[in-house]
Amino acid sequence: GEGRIIPGPYDEVIGGVHSAVNIDHHTAVLVRNEDTGSLILHTEHGLFFPTAYQQIVRTEKKIILEEYQSMVYKDKTGKFHYVRGDGDMRDFFLPPFCEVVSQEWSTDLRKEHTSVEKVWKFDRRPSYMNYEFNCRTMDNVELIVDVSFFWGIIDVQLLVEKTADAPG
C-alpha cells in the first residue's frame, strides 16, 4: 500500500521510479531477470510491476494474421518457423530470443530496387503487377516491353529460401 519513505543521508535511488505495464489480450511484456539473465514473456492480464531484479526489455504486441497471410520468424538457434493465418497460430506473441524475418521487395516499375517495401507478412492472395524491361531484336532495335500480370505466393518456405525480392 501507500507509504512514506524518507531517504537517509547516505541513501540513493537506484534505477529510478518504474511504471507498471498494463498487460491485456493484445499486449505482453518481455522481462529480463537480472539475477539469472533469463528472458520471460509475461502474458497474464493485469498490471505488471517489475521486482527489484527484473528489467522490462520491451512491450510486445500480439501478431495477428488474416487467413490469407503468412509470416516467418527465426528462433535463437537460427531455425525458421513458418506460420499461416489459417492455421492454429493465427494470433500469438513472438517468443523470447526470436526475430521476425522480413524482405525488401522492389516497388519500382523496372524492378531495379530503387524503391522498396519492407514485407514481413506475406499475402498469399493473387496480386497484380506491372513490369517493364528493355530488349533488343536481331537487327539491334531496342524495345521497351511493358508487361502486366497476376501472380501469387503458393509456398512461403520456398519463397524465403530462394529469393529476397519476389517481385524483382
Coordinates of C-alpha atoms in Angstrom, one line a residue:
G1 CA 0.0 0.0 0.0
E2 CA 0.9 3.6 0.3
G3 CA 3.8 4.5 2.5
R4 CA 6.2 7.3 3.1
I5 CA 9.9 6.7 2.6
I6 CA 12.4 9.2 3.8
P7 CA 15.9 8.5 2.5
G8 CA 18.8 8.9 4.8
P9 CA 21.9 11.0 4.1
Y10 CA 23.7 8.0 2.6
D11 CA 20.8 6.5 0.7
E12 CA 20.5 6.9 -3.1
V13 CA 17.8 5.8 -5.6
I14 CA 19.0 3.1 -7.9
G15 CA 17.2 2.8 -11.3
G16 CA 14.6 5.4 -10.6
V17 CA 10.9 5.0 -10.5
H18 CA 9.3 2.5 -12.8
S19 CA 5.8 2.4 -14.1
A20 CA 3.6 -0.6 -14.3
V21 CA 2.7 -2.1 -17.7
N22 CA -0.9 -3.0 -18.4
I23 CA -1.0 -6.4 -19.9
D24 CA -4.1 -7.3 -21.9
H25 CA -5.2 -9.6 -24.7
H26 CA -3.0 -7.8 -27.3
T27 CA -0.1 -6.7 -25.1
A28 CA 2.6 -8.7 -23.3
V29 CA 5.8 -7.7 -21.6
L30 CA 9.3 -9.2 -22.1
V31 CA 11.2 -9.1 -18.8
R32 CA 14.9 -9.9 -18.1
N33 CA 15.7 -11.4 -14.7
E34 CA 18.9 -9.5 -13.8
D35 CA 19.8 -12.2 -11.3
T36 CA 19.8 -15.1 -13.8
G37 CA 19.9 -13.3 -17.1
S38 CA 16.8 -15.2 -18.4
L39 CA 14.1 -13.6 -20.5
I40 CA 10.4 -14.3 -19.7
L41 CA 7.4 -13.2 -21.7
H42 CA 4.6 -12.3 -19.2
T43 CA 1.1 -12.6 -20.7
E44 CA -1.1 -12.7 -17.6
H45 CA -3.7 -10.0 -17.8
G46 CA -3.5 -7.1 -15.4
L47 CA -0.8 -4.6 -14.2
F48 CA 2.7 -5.9 -14.2
F49 CA 5.1 -4.4 -11.7
P50 CA 8.8 -5.4 -12.1
T51 CA 10.5 -6.6 -8.9
A52 CA 13.9 -5.4 -7.8
Y53 CA 15.8 -7.9 -10.1
Q54 CA 13.5 -7.6 -13.1
Q55 CA 14.1 -5.2 -16.0
I56 CA 11.4 -4.6 -18.6
V57 CA 13.1 -5.1 -22.0
R58 CA 10.1 -4.1 -24.1
T59 CA 6.4 -4.5 -24.5
E60 CA 5.2 -6.9 -27.2
K61 CA 2.1 -6.5 -29.4
K62 CA 0.3 -9.7 -30.4
I63 CA 0.9 -10.7 -34.0
I64 CA -2.5 -11.2 -35.7
L65 CA -2.6 -12.9 -39.1
E66 CA -5.5 -12.9 -41.5
E67 CA -6.4 -16.2 -43.1
Y68 CA -4.6 -15.3 -46.3
Q69 CA -1.4 -14.1 -44.6
S70 CA 1.8 -16.0 -43.6
M71 CA 4.9 -15.0 -41.7
V72 CA 8.3 -16.3 -40.8
Y73 CA 10.3 -15.9 -37.6
K74 CA 13.7 -17.2 -36.6
D75 CA 14.4 -18.7 -33.2
K76 CA 17.6 -18.5 -31.1
T77 CA 19.2 -21.4 -32.9
G78 CA 18.6 -19.9 -36.4
K79 CA 15.7 -22.3 -37.3
F80 CA 12.9 -20.7 -39.4
H81 CA 9.3 -21.2 -38.2
Y82 CA 6.5 -20.7 -40.8
V83 CA 3.1 -19.5 -39.6
R84 CA -0.1 -19.3 -41.6
G85 CA -3.2 -17.3 -40.7
D86 CA -5.4 -20.2 -41.5
G87 CA -3.6 -22.5 -39.0
D88 CA -3.5 -23.0 -35.3
M89 CA -1.2 -20.0 -34.5
R90 CA -3.4 -17.3 -36.0
D91 CA -2.6 -14.8 -33.3
F92 CA 0.4 -15.1 -31.0
F93 CA 3.2 -13.3 -29.2
L94 CA 6.7 -13.7 -30.6
P95 CA 8.6 -15.9 -28.2
P96 CA 11.8 -14.6 -26.4
F97 CA 15.0 -14.7 -28.4
C98 CA 13.1 -14.8 -31.7
E99 CA 13.0 -12.3 -34.5
V100 CA 10.7 -11.7 -37.4
V101 CA 12.1 -12.4 -40.9
S102 CA 11.5 -9.6 -43.4
Q103 CA 12.4 -9.0 -47.0
E104 CA 12.7 -5.8 -49.1
W105 CA 10.6 -6.1 -52.3
S106 CA 11.1 -3.8 -55.3
T107 CA 8.1 -1.5 -55.9
D108 CA 9.5 0.5 -58.9
L109 CA 8.3 -0.3 -62.4
R110 CA 11.7 -1.6 -63.7
K111 CA 12.4 -3.7 -60.5
E112 CA 15.8 -2.2 -60.1
H113 CA 15.5 -1.9 -56.3
T114 CA 15.4 1.9 -56.3
S115 CA 12.3 2.0 -54.2
V116 CA 11.5 -0.9 -51.9
E117 CA 8.8 -2.1 -49.5
K118 CA 9.6 -4.0 -46.3
V119 CA 7.5 -7.1 -46.2
W120 CA 7.1 -9.4 -43.2
K121 CA 3.5 -10.5 -43.6
F122 CA 3.3 -12.4 -46.9
D123 CA -0.1 -12.0 -48.6
R124 CA -0.9 -15.3 -50.4
R125 CA -3.8 -13.8 -52.5
P126 CA -3.3 -13.1 -56.2
S127 CA -1.5 -9.8 -56.8
Y128 CA -1.4 -7.6 -59.9
M129 CA 2.0 -6.3 -61.0
N130 CA 3.4 -4.2 -63.9
Y131 CA 6.9 -4.9 -65.1
E132 CA 9.0 -3.0 -67.7
F133 CA 12.2 -4.1 -69.3
N134 CA 14.4 -3.4 -72.3
C135 CA 15.2 -6.0 -75.0
R136 CA 16.9 -5.9 -78.5
T137 CA 15.7 -7.5 -81.7
M138 CA 18.0 -9.4 -84.0
D139 CA 18.6 -6.2 -86.1
N140 CA 19.6 -4.4 -82.9
V141 CA 16.5 -2.3 -82.4
E142 CA 15.9 -1.6 -78.7
L143 CA 12.3 -2.2 -77.4
I144 CA 10.8 -1.3 -74.1
V145 CA 8.4 -4.1 -73.2
D146 CA 5.7 -3.4 -70.6
V147 CA 4.1 -6.5 -69.1
S148 CA 1.1 -6.7 -66.7
F149 CA 0.2 -9.9 -65.0
F150 CA -1.2 -11.6 -61.9
W151 CA 1.0 -13.6 -59.6
G152 CA 0.7 -15.2 -56.1
I153 CA 2.6 -16.9 -53.4
I154 CA 2.0 -20.6 -53.2
D155 CA 4.8 -21.8 -50.9
V156 CA 6.2 -19.2 -48.4
Q157 CA 9.0 -21.5 -47.3
L158 CA 10.3 -21.9 -50.8
L159 CA 9.9 -18.1 -51.4
V160 CA 12.1 -17.3 -48.3
E161 CA 14.7 -19.9 -49.2
K162 CA 15.1 -19.0 -52.9
T163 CA 14.7 -15.2 -53.2
A164 CA 14.8 -12.0 -51.1
D165 CA 12.9 -9.9 -53.7
A166 CA 9.9 -11.8 -55.1
P167 CA 8.6 -9.0 -57.4
G168 CA 12.1 -8.1 -58.6

